[in-house]
Amino acid sequence: MRYAIISDIHSNLEALEVVLREIDRIGADRIVSLGDVVGYNANPNECVRLLRDRDISSLMGNHDAAACGLEEPTDFNPIARDALLWTRQTLEPEHRDRLKGLPEQMILTDGLRLAHGSLLYRDHYLSSHDDIMENIRLMRAADPEIRVLFFGHTHIQVAIACHEEDLTVISSTAPARFSLRPDNLYLINPGSVGQPRDRDPRCAFLLYDEETATVEFIRLPYDIRTCSEKILSSGLPGRLADRLHTGC
Ligand SMILES: [Fe+2]
């Protein structure tokens, strides 16, 4: 099986369409999303509909939970909160209900787990050494053991390997292709489709080939101008348009 793993689409239709076109060109048996389908950008309905039409499974991200009304956006910064309130008003009932039904975590296949933030909780920024090691302990304690955790939320494309107690960043740039070793555990973030934050404004995703245990990080340019013009014309905060151009 060949999986395409996408995350943090954030209502960015221009980026999502480019990513799906490239996945179709390359060929993947299954596409899965790690959550935050909506929030920040201007096309929440179109993005939810496109995932539905393409039969793409998604986890629930913290923005999805707040946008569909399962949670109040009390822990969000003012710009994210403004965008969430706009998204709530804009979401059609059918799409709001669809977000409400998204799962917290998913098992992709034996030993491969998907989470939005981390194994601990949905809006957990998994970046510090201690938090990574805590997740590694949970991966080892799971039955069966989790070999790879694919996670999103930070909007940063990165792969970390753990051998015994040592952590190594394998790659944080694309293009990059690397094979997973059977004696390591991995935490891998595909980056963000709709709002990258690693100073590379191109949309990000990854491919995982189960047969060869190989991961490939991919970045693609998309029509940032159109996406940012929609943000401005819809009344969303202007900062959300600016950050798309810088990728931070
Ligand atoms: Fe996000």
Short mmCIF file of C-alpha atoms in Angstrom, two decimals, residues 78-162:
data_model
loop_
_atom_site.label_atom_id
_atom_site.label_comp_id
_atom_site.label_asym_id
_atom_site.label_seq_id
_atom_site.Cartn_x
_atom_site.Cartn_y
_atom_site.Cartn_z
CA PRO A 78 -7.21 36.49 18.89
CA ILE A 79 -6.54 36.08 15.15
CA ALA A 80 -7.21 32.33 15.17
CA ARG A 81 -10.33 32.93 17.29
CA ASP A 82 -11.66 35.56 14.85
CA ALA A 83 -11.09 33.14 11.97
CA LEU A 84 -12.86 30.36 13.89
CA LEU A 85 -15.90 32.50 14.60
CA TRP A 86 -16.00 33.43 10.88
CA THR A 87 -15.67 29.74 9.99
CA ARG A 88 -18.53 28.81 12.34
CA GLN A 89 -20.81 31.30 10.64
CA THR A 90 -19.72 30.20 7.17
CA LEU A 91 -19.89 26.42 7.59
CA GLU A 92 -22.98 24.82 6.11
CA PRO A 93 -24.82 22.48 8.55
CA GLU A 94 -23.91 19.37 6.57
CA HIS A 95 -20.21 20.21 6.76
CA ARG A 96 -20.41 21.19 10.42
CA ASP A 97 -21.97 17.80 11.18
CA ARG A 98 -19.29 16.06 9.20
CA LEU A 99 -16.57 17.73 11.29
CA LYS A 100 -18.39 16.69 14.49
CA GLY A 101 -18.03 13.04 13.51
CA LEU A 102 -14.30 13.02 12.88
CA PRO A 103 -12.23 10.65 15.07
CA GLU A 104 -9.51 11.64 17.54
CA GLN A 105 -6.89 9.13 16.38
CA MET A 106 -6.61 6.40 13.78
CA ILE A 107 -4.61 3.25 13.12
CA LEU A 108 -3.33 3.42 9.55
CA THR A 109 -2.07 -0.15 9.50
CA ASP A 110 -0.16 -2.40 11.91
CA GLY A 111 2.17 -0.28 14.00
CA LEU A 112 1.31 3.03 12.33
CA ARG A 113 -0.78 5.49 14.34
CA LEU A 114 -2.22 8.86 13.33
CA ALA A 115 -2.86 11.73 15.76
CA HIS A 116 -3.44 15.44 15.26
CA GLY A 117 -1.24 16.80 18.06
CA SER A 118 0.21 13.80 19.86
CA LEU A 119 -0.82 10.56 21.52
CA LEU A 120 -1.55 12.57 24.65
CA TYR A 121 -4.03 15.12 23.35
CA ARG A 122 -5.30 16.83 20.24
CA ASP A 123 -3.84 20.31 20.67
CA HIS A 124 -0.45 19.20 21.96
CA TYR A 125 2.51 20.84 20.17
CA LEU A 126 4.90 17.94 19.84
CA SER A 127 8.31 19.54 19.61
CA SER A 128 10.19 19.46 22.95
CA HIS A 129 12.52 16.59 23.84
CA ASP A 130 10.50 15.68 26.94
CA ASP A 131 7.18 15.59 25.05
CA ILE A 132 8.69 13.49 22.27
CA MET A 133 10.15 11.01 24.78
CA GLU A 134 6.82 10.78 26.58
CA ASN A 135 5.17 9.85 23.28
CA ILE A 136 7.93 7.33 22.57
CA ARG A 137 7.18 5.68 25.92
CA LEU A 138 3.49 5.50 25.00
CA MET A 139 4.38 4.05 21.59
CA ARG A 140 6.47 1.30 23.26
CA ALA A 141 3.77 0.58 25.83
CA ALA A 142 0.99 0.20 23.25
CA ASP A 143 -0.11 -3.27 22.27
CA PRO A 144 0.93 -3.89 19.56
CA GLU A 145 3.85 -1.46 19.75
CA ILE A 146 3.48 1.66 17.61
CA ARG A 147 6.43 1.97 15.24
CA VAL A 148 5.48 5.23 13.58
CA LEU A 149 3.38 8.12 14.81
CA PHE A 150 2.28 10.47 12.05
CA PHE A 151 1.24 13.76 13.63
CA GLY A 152 0.33 17.29 12.56
CA HIS A 153 -0.61 20.50 14.40
CA THR A 154 2.82 22.20 14.38
CA HIS A 155 2.65 22.87 10.60
CA ILE A 156 6.33 21.91 10.37
CA GLN A 157 7.50 19.09 8.12
CA VAL A 158 9.89 16.96 10.13
CA ALA A 159 10.87 13.36 10.84
CA ILE A 160 12.45 12.25 14.11
CA ALA A 161 13.93 8.81 14.73
CA CYS A 162 14.35 7.28 18.17
#
